[in-house]
Amino acid sequence: MLDGLDPEQREVATALHGPVCVLAGAGTGKTRAITHRIAYGVRSGVLQPSSVLAVTFTNRAAGEMRGRLRQLGAAGVQARTFHSAALRQLQYFWPRAVGGELPRLLERKVQLVAEAAARCRIRLDRNELRDVTGEVEWAKVTQTVPEDYPAAVTKSGREAPRDPAEIAGIYGTYEQLKRDRGVIDFEDVLLLTVGVLQDRHDIADTVRSQYQHFVVDEYQDVSPLQQRLLDLWLGDRDSLCVVGDAGQTIYSFTGATPDHLLNFRTRHPHATVVRLVRDYRSTPQVVHLANNLMGRARGRAAEHRLELVSQRGPGPEPVHTEYTDEPAEAEGIARRIRELMTPREQGGGGVPASEIAVLYRINAQSEVYEQALADHGIPYQLRGAERFFERPEVREAGVALRGAARAGGNDPLLEDAADLPSQVRAVLGTKGWTPEPPAGSGAVRDRWESLAALVRLAEQFSAARAAAGAGPPTLADLVTELDERAGAQHAPTVEGVTLASLHAAKGLEWDAVFLAGLTEGIVPITYAKTDEQIEEERRLLYVGVTRARIHLGLSWSLSRSPGGRANRRPSRFVQELRGPVARGAASRGGSAGGVVRGGTGASRRVKRGPVRCRVCGRTLTDAGEMKLMRCEGCPSELDEALYERLREWRSERAAELGQPAYCVFTDKTLMAIAEAVPGEASELVTIAGVGRRKLDRFGADVLALCAGDAPAQSPAADAGTDVGDAPDDRLRHSSEDVADD
Ligand code: ATP
Ligand code: MG
C-alpha cells in the first residue's frame, strides 16, 4: 500500500489519528496521498470503511476517488461531493426532522431569479441575470439573508452588478417564490442540512455515530457554508484530514476562501502538517512555466507558494502560438491535435484522444473548438455531459418510452411506426419533440434539443444494431440501453478530446493540454477588476497549465473573425511568460518557448480571405453565417430534398463508422452543400467544413447524391460499431449548429 508513495506522502498516509493538513502544489500527489491514506487505514483495520466520509468538489472527482479506493481495496468508503453527501442525509432525515417528503430540488435558478426580478419590476439583461444569480448564490453560501446583503457587499468589498438594495429585493422575492412553490435550490440543500444538524441534537448524534473520519480534497475552495457543515459533522472530534493548494483557489467569487486551509494549524494546534513539492504529473518544461507564472503572484495565497520540482523526464517546451483570428486558432489547435493523435508508426505523437484537452475560460468559447474538431473528424466531449440523464425532460421521456415499451404493439401511438426510430419519434412527439426545432433559444429550445438527442440516439442505436447484423431492436431494448447509460452515472462517451472550462478542469490531468483564447479580457476576464480578482485569474491559468503532463500549448488570436480588426492583445500573464526567460530559451534554438506565428497565412480558411455572403457580398463575422457562406437573412436556395438525402446518408455513414454524425459533416456543412449543389470535387472542397481529408473519404458519395444518384455502397466500416458517444456531445453540437440559424 505504501510502496507507491514518497516519504512525505507516506507520512500523510500513515498519520491516521488526529487532524492532518497537506499543503502542496499541483500534481504533487495530494489526491493520491489521501486515497492511499484511507485505503491504508482500512486495510490496517484502523478505519472502518463505513465510518469514513471523503468529500470533494465535483461529481467527476468523487467518482474518480471511488474508483481509486475500490482499486486499492477500500470499497465501501463514501466519496461524495459536499452537496451529494448533504442531500443524502437531508433526504433521510427530513421525514423525522420536518415531516413529509423533501421538497423538489430546483434544477436551475436563473428562471426563478428572472421571475423574481420581474415581480420587483426590475429589468435584467442576460448578463445581469447571470450576475445577479451569482450574487444570490454568494449570499447564500456566506449565509447572508436578503436584508443583510447590502451591508455584506460593502464589508466584503464586492462589486455588485446592480444596486445592492435592488439585488436584496430580488433575492428576497426569489426566496419567497421558492417557498410558495415548495421547491429548494442547490444551496438550500446545504443550508437545510446545517439547520437540521444544528437544531436536532439527536439527528446530529446519529450522523456522527455513522461518520467518524473525514477527508476533504481541494480544501482551498471550501465555502463558509461547507465549512460550517463540516464542523457540524465533526462535532468535537478531530479526525479530519484536509489537502489543498492555496495557489489553486479559483472559487473565491462564490465565497470560497483558502483561509480555512492556511489557518488550519491555528484551529488545530496539534495538526500534522505535511508539505509536498515533488511534482509527479508534469515535465520540467511545464513545471518551469507553472513556477514562473506563480512566481509573480501576489496576495495571501502567494505567500504560501511552493516551488514545484518535476520528477519526470524532460519533454517538449510549451508552445506559444499567436493567430490572426479565432477560427484560425481553433483550426490550428485541431490540426495539432490531429498530429498528436496520429500513431507513432505514422510519425505522429501517438496520444489517444482521451488524453488531450482544450481548456478555455468561458463556456461560450467552446463553439469554435467544437466546430473545428468536428471539421477534422475528431471526436470530442464537453465536460458536464453527465448531467444529460438527470435533465427533467430526459427523465420524462424515459418514463414515456418505458410506458410505450410495456404496451408494446398495443399502443395506438405506435400503429404507423415501422421501426425503432419512428416509434421513438412518435412517443417523444407527445413530449414536445418536433421534426424542426422551435424558433428562438431558451428553455423550450433546450428541451427540444434534449429530446432530439434521444431521437438521434435511437437512430444510431438501431443503425448500429443493423450494422452488427442483429435483428431490429425494440423499444424495450432501447429502454435497457438508456438505463444502462444512465446507470453508468454519466453518459458513456467515445474516446474523445475533452473540451472544458478551466474551472471544470480542476484536479484532472491529460498528456496534452491546449489553453486557448488567452487574450486580455478573457484571461483575465473583463470583470476581474480588483487586484485580488486579477490574482484569481492568474491562479485559474495556473490550474490550466498544471493539468498538462507533457504537451502544453498556449494560444490567442488577435481578432475575433477573419478579416476583423486585430484589436486584441495577448493575456498579460502570457506576456510575462514570454519575457526574458522565453526569449532566452528560444535563442538556444528551435521554437523552445518562443512564439510560433500561426493562423491566416498558414491556414486553409484564411487563404480565402474574409468570408463574404454569396448572395449580398457582405463580409461575414458570425461563425454560423461563415459556415453557410451567406447572411442568415439572405434568401436561401437550399435544395430541401437533397439536404434530407444528405442527412440520411450521414446517419448511415456515422453509424457504420461508429462515430457521431457531426464527425462526418455538421448540419451547417450539409446545408451549404445542399445550397451549392457542387458538380465536381473542386467545387465541393471549397465548402467550409469539407477539406481534403473529408473529400477523400466522403467526396464520391456526396457528389453522387448531389447528382441525384445513390451513393456507391460504402466500404466496410473502418472503425468499431460503438454507438456510445454522449448524446450531449451531439446535442451541444447540433444546438450550436442550429442555434445560429
Ligand atoms: P492537483 O493539485 O492538480 O489536484 P494532486 O496534488 O492531487 O494534483 P495527484 O492527482 O494526486 O496530484 O497526482 C498527480 C499525478 O502524479 C497522478 O498521475 C499521480 O498518480 C502521480 N503521482 C503522485 N504521486 C506519485 C508517486 N509517489 N509516484 C508516482 N506517481 C505519483
Ligand atoms: Mg488533486
Short mmCIF file of C-alpha atoms in Angstrom, two decimals, residues 64-444:
data_model
loop_
_atom_site.label_atom_id
_atom_site.label_comp_id
_atom_site.label_asym_id
_atom_site.label_seq_id
_atom_site.Cartn_x
_atom_site.Cartn_y
_atom_site.Cartn_z
CA GLU A 64 -12.63 9.04 -9.59
CA MET A 65 -11.94 8.84 -5.92
CA ARG A 66 -14.41 5.99 -5.51
CA GLY A 67 -12.72 4.19 -8.41
CA ARG A 68 -9.27 4.62 -6.92
CA LEU A 69 -10.44 3.47 -3.50
CA ARG A 70 -12.01 0.39 -4.99
CA GLN A 71 -8.75 -0.41 -6.77
CA LEU A 72 -6.86 -0.02 -3.53
CA GLY A 73 -9.20 -2.44 -1.83
CA ALA A 74 -11.17 0.11 0.16
CA ALA A 75 -14.59 -0.21 -1.40
CA GLY A 76 -17.39 0.81 0.92
CA VAL A 77 -15.88 4.18 1.77
CA GLN A 78 -18.21 7.04 0.91
CA ALA A 79 -16.64 9.53 -1.51
CA ARG A 80 -19.05 12.33 -2.30
CA THR A 81 -19.36 15.97 -3.03
CA PHE A 82 -20.48 18.16 -0.14
CA HIS A 83 -23.72 18.58 -1.97
CA SER A 84 -24.48 14.92 -2.56
CA ALA A 85 -23.47 13.94 0.97
CA ALA A 86 -25.76 16.62 2.38
CA LEU A 87 -28.62 15.73 0.05
CA ARG A 88 -28.47 12.11 1.11
CA GLN A 89 -28.60 12.99 4.78
CA LEU A 90 -31.34 15.52 4.25
CA GLN A 91 -33.49 13.06 2.34
CA TYR A 92 -33.02 10.50 5.04
CA PHE A 93 -33.74 12.76 7.99
CA TRP A 94 -36.35 15.06 6.51
CA PRO A 95 -39.38 12.96 7.48
CA ARG A 96 -38.12 12.84 11.07
CA ALA A 97 -36.93 16.44 11.27
CA VAL A 98 -39.68 18.20 9.35
CA GLY A 99 -42.22 15.64 8.25
CA GLY A 100 -43.38 14.72 4.77
CA GLU A 101 -41.09 14.45 1.81
CA LEU A 102 -38.15 16.65 0.98
CA PRO A 103 -39.29 19.45 -1.37
CA ARG A 104 -38.33 19.13 -5.01
CA LEU A 105 -34.86 20.35 -5.94
CA LEU A 106 -34.81 23.25 -8.38
CA GLU A 107 -32.58 22.34 -11.33
CA ARG A 108 -31.75 25.87 -12.38
CA LYS A 109 -32.12 29.12 -10.53
CA VAL A 110 -31.96 31.54 -13.38
CA GLN A 111 -35.58 31.29 -14.41
CA LEU A 112 -36.89 31.87 -10.92
CA VAL A 113 -34.48 34.76 -10.39
CA ALA A 114 -35.80 36.29 -13.62
CA GLU A 115 -39.32 35.91 -12.34
CA ALA A 116 -38.38 37.48 -9.02
CA ALA A 117 -36.80 40.41 -10.84
CA ALA A 118 -39.94 40.87 -12.92
CA ARG A 119 -42.04 40.94 -9.73
CA CYS A 120 -39.73 43.62 -8.40
CA ARG A 121 -40.21 45.48 -11.70
CA ILE A 122 -36.51 45.31 -12.48
CA ARG A 123 -35.43 44.52 -15.99
CA LEU A 124 -32.27 42.43 -16.26
CA ASP A 125 -30.47 41.56 -19.45
CA ARG A 126 -28.94 38.14 -19.83
CA ASN A 127 -25.58 39.06 -18.34
CA GLU A 128 -27.13 40.89 -15.44
CA LEU A 129 -29.37 37.94 -14.79
CA ARG A 130 -26.35 35.66 -14.63
CA ASP A 131 -24.50 38.07 -12.35
CA VAL A 132 -27.47 38.62 -10.04
CA THR A 133 -27.96 34.86 -9.81
CA GLY A 134 -24.29 34.64 -8.87
CA GLU A 135 -24.89 37.21 -6.13
CA VAL A 136 -27.80 35.20 -4.74
CA GLU A 137 -25.54 32.16 -4.61
CA TRP A 138 -22.75 34.10 -2.96
CA ALA A 139 -25.16 35.47 -0.36
CA LYS A 140 -26.43 32.01 0.41
CA VAL A 141 -23.05 30.31 0.78
CA THR A 142 -21.89 33.13 3.02
CA GLN A 143 -25.13 32.67 4.99
CA THR A 144 -26.26 36.22 4.31
CA VAL A 145 -30.01 36.84 4.43
CA PRO A 146 -31.58 39.30 1.94
CA GLU A 147 -31.81 42.17 4.45
CA ASP A 148 -28.12 41.93 5.25
CA TYR A 149 -26.94 41.66 1.65
CA PRO A 150 -26.18 45.38 1.03
CA ALA A 151 -24.10 45.61 4.20
CA ALA A 152 -22.33 42.35 3.43
CA VAL A 153 -21.40 43.63 -0.03
CA THR A 154 -19.86 46.74 1.42
CA LYS A 155 -17.99 44.78 4.04
CA SER A 156 -16.55 42.27 1.62
CA GLY A 157 -15.53 44.86 -0.96
CA ARG A 158 -17.53 43.09 -3.67
CA GLU A 159 -18.64 44.94 -6.70
CA ALA A 160 -22.35 44.26 -7.03
CA PRO A 161 -23.64 44.06 -10.60
CA ARG A 162 -26.65 46.27 -9.70
CA ASP A 163 -27.71 48.46 -6.83
CA PRO A 164 -27.32 46.16 -3.78
CA ALA A 165 -30.75 47.20 -2.49
CA GLU A 166 -32.30 46.02 -5.75
CA ILE A 167 -30.44 42.73 -5.57
CA ALA A 168 -31.56 42.29 -1.98
CA GLY A 169 -35.14 42.80 -3.19
CA ILE A 170 -34.79 40.23 -5.95
CA TYR A 171 -33.10 37.78 -3.57
CA GLY A 172 -35.90 38.14 -1.01
CA THR A 173 -38.60 37.68 -3.67
CA TYR A 174 -36.77 34.68 -5.08
CA GLU A 175 -36.75 33.04 -1.65
CA GLN A 176 -40.46 33.77 -1.28
CA LEU A 177 -41.26 32.31 -4.71
CA LYS A 178 -39.39 29.15 -3.78
CA ARG A 179 -41.36 28.79 -0.58
CA ASP A 180 -44.66 29.40 -2.40
CA ARG A 181 -43.86 26.68 -4.88
CA GLY A 182 -42.44 24.25 -2.39
CA VAL A 183 -39.03 23.92 -4.05
CA ILE A 184 -35.49 24.22 -2.74
CA ASP A 185 -32.30 25.15 -4.56
CA PHE A 186 -28.76 23.83 -4.59
CA GLU A 187 -27.57 25.96 -1.65
CA ASP A 188 -30.69 25.18 0.37
CA VAL A 189 -29.56 21.58 0.48
CA LEU A 190 -26.50 22.63 2.49
CA LEU A 191 -28.34 25.31 4.45
CA LEU A 192 -31.13 22.95 5.48
CA THR A 193 -28.71 20.19 6.42
CA VAL A 194 -26.80 22.67 8.56
CA GLY A 195 -30.10 23.76 10.09
CA VAL A 196 -31.19 20.23 10.91
CA LEU A 197 -27.82 19.25 12.40
CA GLN A 198 -27.71 22.44 14.41
CA ASP A 199 -31.21 22.21 15.85
CA ARG A 200 -31.64 18.50 16.26
CA HIS A 201 -29.00 17.02 18.51
CA ASP A 202 -30.50 13.57 18.20
CA ILE A 203 -30.05 13.66 14.41
CA ALA A 204 -26.58 15.17 14.69
CA ASP A 205 -25.65 12.33 17.06
CA THR A 206 -26.91 9.73 14.60
CA VAL A 207 -24.87 11.26 11.77
CA ARG A 208 -21.80 11.50 13.98
CA SER A 209 -22.05 7.93 15.08
CA GLN A 210 -22.12 6.91 11.43
CA TYR A 211 -19.21 9.04 10.21
CA GLN A 212 -16.15 9.37 12.38
CA HIS A 213 -13.38 10.23 9.94
CA PHE A 214 -13.42 12.99 7.37
CA VAL A 215 -11.15 13.68 4.42
CA VAL A 216 -11.50 16.78 2.23
CA ASP A 217 -9.77 17.22 -1.13
CA GLU A 218 -9.32 20.66 -2.76
CA TYR A 219 -9.87 22.25 0.64
CA GLN A 220 -8.68 25.66 -0.61
CA ASP A 221 -12.09 26.09 -2.25
CA VAL A 222 -14.27 25.37 0.76
CA SER A 223 -17.08 27.89 1.23
CA PRO A 224 -18.12 29.17 4.66
CA LEU A 225 -21.30 27.13 4.38
CA GLN A 226 -19.45 23.92 3.53
CA GLN A 227 -17.05 24.60 6.38
CA ARG A 228 -19.98 25.01 8.74
CA LEU A 229 -21.38 21.68 7.61
CA LEU A 230 -18.01 20.03 8.06
CA ASP A 231 -17.79 21.43 11.60
CA LEU A 232 -21.21 20.02 12.40
CA TRP A 233 -20.32 16.62 11.02
CA LEU A 234 -17.15 16.61 13.04
CA GLY A 235 -18.63 17.80 16.34
CA ASP A 236 -15.92 17.87 18.99
CA ARG A 237 -13.81 15.18 17.34
CA ASP A 238 -10.66 15.80 15.33
CA SER A 239 -10.29 13.01 12.81
CA LEU A 240 -10.07 15.37 9.87
CA CYS A 241 -7.59 15.29 7.00
CA VAL A 242 -7.61 18.18 4.55
CA VAL A 243 -5.48 18.70 1.46
CA GLY A 244 -5.24 21.70 -0.79
CA ASP A 245 -3.19 24.22 -2.67
CA ALA A 246 -3.84 27.89 -1.94
CA GLY A 247 -2.36 28.62 -5.34
CA GLN A 248 -5.31 26.89 -6.94
CA THR A 249 -8.05 28.85 -5.23
CA ILE A 250 -10.44 29.56 -8.07
CA TYR A 251 -13.84 29.81 -6.47
CA SER A 252 -13.44 32.96 -4.36
CA PHE A 253 -16.18 34.57 -6.40
CA THR A 254 -18.62 32.11 -4.88
CA GLY A 255 -17.47 32.89 -1.37
CA ALA A 256 -14.83 30.16 -1.07
CA THR A 257 -11.66 31.03 0.79
CA PRO A 258 -8.27 29.39 1.33
CA ASP A 259 -8.21 30.81 4.87
CA HIS A 260 -9.51 27.56 6.33
CA LEU A 261 -6.63 25.71 4.72
CA LEU A 262 -3.98 28.27 5.61
CA ASN A 263 -5.21 28.71 9.18
CA PHE A 264 -5.67 25.03 9.84
CA ARG A 265 -2.79 24.96 12.35
CA THR A 266 -4.28 27.83 14.29
CA ARG A 267 -7.55 26.00 14.69
CA HIS A 268 -5.94 22.62 15.25
CA PRO A 269 -2.64 23.30 17.06
CA HIS A 270 -1.75 19.61 17.18
CA ALA A 271 -2.28 19.03 13.49
CA THR A 272 0.28 17.12 11.48
CA VAL A 273 1.18 19.46 8.63
CA VAL A 274 2.86 17.99 5.58
CA ARG A 275 4.19 19.81 2.54
CA LEU A 276 4.76 18.10 -0.78
CA VAL A 277 6.87 19.66 -3.50
CA ARG A 278 7.69 16.87 -5.91
CA ASP A 279 5.55 17.20 -8.98
CA TYR A 280 4.88 13.77 -10.45
CA ARG A 281 2.49 14.94 -13.09
CA SER A 282 4.30 17.33 -15.39
CA THR A 283 7.59 17.54 -17.24
CA PRO A 284 10.25 20.03 -16.06
CA GLN A 285 9.27 22.26 -19.00
CA VAL A 286 5.66 22.50 -17.90
CA VAL A 287 6.64 22.87 -14.25
CA HIS A 288 9.09 25.65 -15.10
CA LEU A 289 6.31 27.59 -16.80
CA ALA A 290 3.95 26.96 -13.88
CA ASN A 291 6.56 28.16 -11.39
CA ASN A 292 7.18 31.28 -13.46
CA LEU A 293 3.51 32.07 -13.58
CA MET A 294 3.11 31.71 -9.83
CA GLY A 295 6.42 33.40 -9.12
CA ARG A 296 4.75 36.68 -9.96
CA ALA A 297 1.63 36.03 -7.92
CA ARG A 298 0.69 38.43 -5.16
CA GLY A 299 -1.60 38.26 -2.16
CA ARG A 300 -2.16 35.84 0.65
CA ALA A 301 -2.14 32.65 -1.40
CA ALA A 302 1.16 33.67 -2.97
CA GLU A 303 2.87 33.95 0.41
CA HIS A 304 2.38 30.23 0.82
CA ARG A 305 3.63 29.42 -2.61
CA LEU A 306 5.67 26.29 -3.01
CA GLU A 307 8.13 25.92 -5.84
CA LEU A 308 7.36 22.70 -7.71
CA VAL A 309 10.10 20.25 -8.64
CA SER A 310 9.35 17.97 -11.56
CA GLN A 311 10.07 14.28 -11.14
CA ARG A 312 9.56 13.44 -14.78
CA GLY A 313 11.95 13.21 -17.68
CA PRO A 314 12.19 16.19 -19.98
CA GLY A 315 9.54 16.83 -22.62
CA PRO A 316 8.81 19.37 -25.32
CA GLU A 317 8.84 23.07 -24.50
CA PRO A 318 5.40 24.62 -24.11
CA VAL A 319 4.42 26.26 -27.38
CA HIS A 320 3.04 29.78 -27.54
CA THR A 321 1.08 30.49 -30.67
CA GLU A 322 -0.40 33.72 -31.91
CA TYR A 323 -3.16 33.53 -34.52
CA THR A 324 -4.77 36.22 -36.58
CA ASP A 325 -8.32 35.22 -35.74
CA GLU A 326 -10.36 32.81 -33.66
CA PRO A 327 -11.35 30.29 -36.34
CA ALA A 328 -7.69 30.12 -37.35
CA GLU A 329 -6.75 29.45 -33.73
CA ALA A 330 -9.30 26.66 -33.48
CA GLU A 331 -8.20 25.26 -36.80
CA GLY A 332 -4.54 25.40 -35.71
CA ILE A 333 -5.32 23.57 -32.47
CA ALA A 334 -7.40 20.95 -34.29
CA ARG A 335 -4.50 20.29 -36.68
CA ARG A 336 -2.08 19.99 -33.83
CA ILE A 337 -4.44 17.56 -32.10
CA ARG A 338 -4.66 15.50 -35.24
CA GLU A 339 -0.84 15.29 -35.35
CA LEU A 340 -0.71 14.26 -31.73
CA MET A 341 -3.36 11.61 -32.33
CA THR A 342 -1.62 10.13 -35.35
CA PRO A 343 0.00 6.81 -34.38
CA ARG A 344 3.73 6.90 -33.72
CA GLU A 345 4.41 4.47 -36.56
CA GLN A 346 2.99 7.08 -38.87
CA GLY A 347 5.15 9.83 -37.47
CA GLY A 348 2.54 11.27 -35.10
CA GLY A 349 2.52 11.73 -31.36
CA GLY A 350 0.55 8.57 -30.57
CA VAL A 351 -1.51 10.37 -27.93
CA PRO A 352 -5.05 8.98 -27.55
CA ALA A 353 -7.87 11.50 -27.92
CA SER A 354 -8.94 10.92 -24.34
CA GLU A 355 -5.53 12.17 -23.20
CA ILE A 356 -5.98 15.56 -24.86
CA ALA A 357 -7.90 18.58 -23.62
CA VAL A 358 -8.71 22.04 -24.89
CA LEU A 359 -9.40 24.36 -21.98
CA TYR A 360 -10.92 27.81 -22.11
CA ARG A 361 -12.05 30.48 -19.70
CA ILE A 362 -15.75 30.70 -20.50
CA ASN A 363 -18.11 28.08 -21.83
CA ALA A 364 -19.18 30.25 -24.74
CA GLN A 365 -15.69 29.78 -26.17
CA SER A 366 -16.37 26.11 -26.81
CA GLU A 367 -18.31 26.63 -30.00
CA VAL A 368 -15.45 27.45 -32.29
CA TYR A 369 -13.44 24.48 -30.97
CA GLU A 370 -16.36 22.11 -31.35
CA GLN A 371 -16.69 23.23 -34.92
CA ALA A 372 -13.01 22.88 -35.71
CA LEU A 373 -12.73 19.43 -34.14
CA ALA A 374 -15.86 18.31 -35.95
CA ASP A 375 -14.44 19.61 -39.23
CA HIS A 376 -11.39 17.46 -38.63
CA GLY A 377 -13.45 14.44 -37.71
CA ILE A 378 -12.00 14.42 -34.20
CA PRO A 379 -14.44 13.10 -31.59
CA TYR A 380 -14.78 15.28 -28.53
CA GLN A 381 -16.72 15.52 -25.34
CA LEU A 382 -17.83 18.52 -23.42
CA ARG A 383 -17.46 18.34 -19.68
CA GLY A 384 -20.81 18.31 -17.97
CA ALA A 385 -22.21 15.68 -20.33
CA GLU A 386 -23.01 13.50 -17.34
CA ARG A 387 -25.94 15.70 -16.46
CA PHE A 388 -27.88 14.63 -19.55
CA PHE A 389 -29.77 11.78 -17.98
CA GLU A 390 -30.61 13.93 -14.99
CA ARG A 391 -32.48 16.52 -17.02
CA PRO A 392 -36.19 16.55 -16.26
CA GLU A 393 -37.21 16.27 -19.92
CA VAL A 394 -34.91 13.29 -20.40
CA ARG A 395 -36.37 11.60 -17.34
CA GLU A 396 -39.89 12.31 -18.55
CA ALA A 397 -39.05 10.98 -21.98
CA GLY A 398 -37.65 7.85 -20.35
CA VAL A 399 -40.93 7.31 -18.50
CA ALA A 400 -42.91 7.75 -21.72
CA LEU A 401 -40.66 5.36 -23.65
CA ARG A 402 -40.88 2.81 -20.89
CA GLY A 403 -44.68 3.06 -20.92
CA ALA A 404 -44.82 2.59 -24.67
CA ALA A 405 -42.40 -0.31 -24.49
CA ARG A 406 -44.59 -2.00 -21.92
CA ALA A 407 -47.73 -1.51 -24.01
CA GLY A 408 -45.80 -2.99 -26.93
CA GLY A 409 -47.85 -3.33 -30.13
CA ASN A 410 -50.99 -2.24 -28.26
CA ASP A 411 -50.01 1.40 -28.05
CA PRO A 412 -52.06 3.28 -30.68
CA LEU A 413 -49.20 5.78 -30.92
CA LEU A 414 -47.03 3.15 -32.48
CA GLU A 415 -49.50 1.96 -35.10
CA ASP A 416 -47.83 3.62 -38.05
CA ALA A 417 -44.30 3.40 -36.76
CA ALA A 418 -42.44 0.64 -38.51
CA ASP A 419 -39.00 0.88 -36.94
CA LEU A 420 -37.49 1.92 -33.65
CA PRO A 421 -36.56 5.49 -34.64
CA SER A 422 -40.09 6.22 -35.88
CA GLN A 423 -41.51 4.73 -32.69
CA VAL A 424 -39.27 6.97 -30.63
CA ARG A 425 -40.24 9.99 -32.71
CA ALA A 426 -43.92 9.16 -32.18
CA VAL A 427 -43.55 8.80 -28.42
CA LEU A 428 -41.37 11.86 -27.99
CA GLY A 429 -43.77 13.79 -30.22
CA THR A 430 -46.14 13.72 -27.27
CA LYS A 431 -43.42 15.29 -25.12
CA GLY A 432 -42.65 18.20 -27.38
CA TRP A 433 -40.32 16.79 -29.99
CA THR A 434 -40.97 18.12 -33.49
CA PRO A 435 -39.06 17.38 -36.70
CA GLU A 436 -37.95 21.00 -36.85
CA PRO A 437 -36.54 22.86 -33.87
CA PRO A 438 -38.70 25.56 -32.30
CA ALA A 439 -37.75 29.13 -33.12
CA GLY A 440 -35.51 31.03 -30.75
CA SER A 441 -33.46 29.86 -27.82
CA GLY A 442 -34.20 29.40 -24.14
CA ALA A 443 -35.86 26.68 -22.14
CA VAL A 444 -38.17 25.45 -24.92
#
